[in-house]
Amino acid sequence: ADTADTKAFGKEFEPTKTIYVSNISLLVSEQDLRECFGLCGLRVVQLKIFSSSQLADSRYAFVEFETPKEATTALQLNDTAILYKKIVVQLGTTCLLYTSPSPRDS
C-alpha cells in the first residue's frame, strides 16, 4: 500500500543532523511535527513517522534538519506536549535509517 511513499523516501538520514522522536500520538501528522519544529525556527529537510510494533498507541519519527546545530537545538522540545501527549526527543546519531522497497515491490 505504501509502495510509492517508500520509494520516494529512500534517502538515508544524515546522523549528525537527525533526531529521534518517540511517544508520538496517533493523532499527530507529519505536518504537525514539521510545524512544531518550524515554530522554533528549525528547518526540516526530511521527516518520517513510523508505527511502533511494541506500543499500539504510540509512534516514533526521524527528523533531519539543515545543520547539526539545529538537531541539537531541537532537543529543547523534549517533553513538549503535542496533541496532549509529551514527545521524547533524542539525538539520532546511532539511528541510521534506510528505507527500500521489498523485493515484491519491483
CSV table of C-alpha atoms in Angstrom, one decimal:
chain,number,residue,atom,x,y,z
A,1,ALA,CA,0.0,0.0,0.0
A,2,ASP,CA,2.8,2.4,0.8
A,3,THR,CA,5.0,1.4,-2.1
A,4,ALA,CA,5.1,4.9,-3.7
A,5,ASP,CA,5.9,6.5,-0.4
A,6,THR,CA,8.7,4.0,0.4
A,7,LYS,CA,10.3,4.5,-3.0
A,8,ALA,CA,10.1,8.3,-2.6
A,9,PHE,CA,11.6,8.1,0.8
A,10,GLY,CA,14.6,6.0,0.0
A,11,LYS,CA,17.2,8.6,1.2
A,12,GLU,CA,19.4,7.9,4.2
A,13,PHE,CA,19.1,10.3,7.2
A,14,GLU,CA,22.3,12.2,7.9
A,15,PRO,CA,23.1,11.0,11.5
A,16,THR,CA,24.7,14.3,12.8
A,17,LYS,CA,21.7,16.3,11.7
A,18,THR,CA,19.0,13.8,12.8
A,19,ILE,CA,16.9,13.4,15.9
A,20,TYR,CA,14.7,10.5,17.1
A,21,VAL,CA,11.3,11.5,18.4
A,22,SER,CA,9.3,8.9,20.3
A,23,ASN,CA,5.9,8.8,22.1
A,24,ILE,CA,4.1,10.5,19.3
A,25,SER,CA,0.3,10.4,19.4
A,26,LEU,CA,-1.6,8.6,16.7
A,27,LEU,CA,-3.4,12.0,16.1
A,28,VAL,CA,-0.1,13.8,15.1
A,29,SER,CA,0.6,14.1,11.4
A,30,GLU,CA,4.0,14.7,9.7
A,31,GLN,CA,2.8,18.2,9.0
A,32,ASP,CA,2.1,18.7,12.7
A,33,LEU,CA,5.6,17.8,13.6
A,34,ARG,CA,7.1,20.0,10.8
A,35,GLU,CA,5.1,22.9,12.1
A,36,CYS,CA,6.2,22.3,15.7
A,37,PHE,CA,9.9,22.4,14.8
A,38,GLY,CA,9.3,25.2,12.3
A,39,LEU,CA,7.8,27.4,15.1
A,40,CYS,CA,11.2,27.2,16.7
A,41,GLY,CA,12.9,28.3,13.6
A,42,LEU,CA,14.3,24.9,12.7
A,43,ARG,CA,14.5,23.8,9.0
A,44,VAL,CA,13.3,20.3,8.4
A,45,VAL,CA,15.0,18.5,5.5
A,46,GLN,CA,13.1,15.2,5.8
A,47,LEU,CA,10.8,13.7,8.4
A,48,LYS,CA,9.1,10.3,8.6
A,49,ILE,CA,6.8,8.8,11.2
A,50,PHE,CA,6.7,5.1,11.8
A,51,SER,CA,4.3,2.9,13.8
A,52,SER,CA,5.7,1.2,16.8
A,53,SER,CA,5.3,-2.6,16.9
A,54,GLN,CA,5.5,-2.6,20.7
A,55,LEU,CA,3.2,0.2,21.5
A,56,ALA,CA,-0.2,0.4,19.8
A,57,ASP,CA,-1.0,3.9,20.9
A,58,SER,CA,2.4,5.5,20.1
A,59,ARG,CA,4.6,6.1,17.1
A,60,TYR,CA,8.2,7.4,16.5
A,61,ALA,CA,9.9,9.5,13.9
A,62,PHE,CA,13.2,10.5,12.5
A,63,VAL,CA,13.6,14.2,11.7
A,64,GLU,CA,16.6,15.6,9.7
A,65,PHE,CA,17.5,19.3,9.9
A,66,GLU,CA,19.7,21.5,7.8
A,67,THR,CA,22.5,21.6,10.3
A,68,PRO,CA,23.8,19.6,13.3
A,69,LYS,CA,23.2,22.7,15.4
A,70,GLU,CA,19.5,22.7,14.6
A,71,ALA,CA,19.3,19.0,15.6
A,72,THR,CA,20.9,19.9,18.9
A,73,THR,CA,18.5,22.8,19.3
A,74,ALA,CA,15.6,20.5,18.7
A,75,LEU,CA,16.4,18.6,21.9
A,76,GLN,CA,14.9,21.5,23.8
A,77,LEU,CA,11.5,20.2,22.6
A,78,ASN,CA,11.9,17.1,24.7
A,79,ASP,CA,8.9,16.6,27.0
A,80,THR,CA,6.8,19.0,24.9
A,81,ALA,CA,3.1,18.1,24.6
A,82,ILE,CA,1.8,17.7,21.0
A,83,LEU,CA,-1.9,16.9,20.9
A,84,TYR,CA,-2.0,16.0,24.6
A,85,LYS,CA,1.0,13.6,24.6
A,86,LYS,CA,4.6,14.5,25.6
A,87,ILE,CA,7.1,13.6,23.0
A,88,VAL,CA,10.6,12.3,23.8
A,89,VAL,CA,13.4,13.9,21.7
A,90,GLN,CA,16.9,12.3,21.4
A,91,LEU,CA,19.9,12.8,19.1
A,92,GLY,CA,19.7,10.2,16.3
A,93,THR,CA,23.4,9.7,15.7
A,94,THR,CA,23.1,6.0,16.4
A,95,CYS,CA,19.8,5.6,14.4
A,96,LEU,CA,20.7,5.2,10.8
A,97,LEU,CA,17.6,4.6,8.7
A,98,TYR,CA,17.5,3.0,5.3
A,99,THR,CA,14.2,2.5,3.6
A,100,SER,CA,13.9,0.5,0.5
A,101,PRO,CA,11.1,-1.4,-1.2
A,102,SER,CA,10.8,-5.0,-0.5
A,103,PRO,CA,11.7,-7.4,-3.4
A,104,ARG,CA,8.0,-7.8,-4.1
A,105,ASP,CA,7.6,-4.1,-4.9
A,106,SER,CA,9.6,-4.1,-8.2
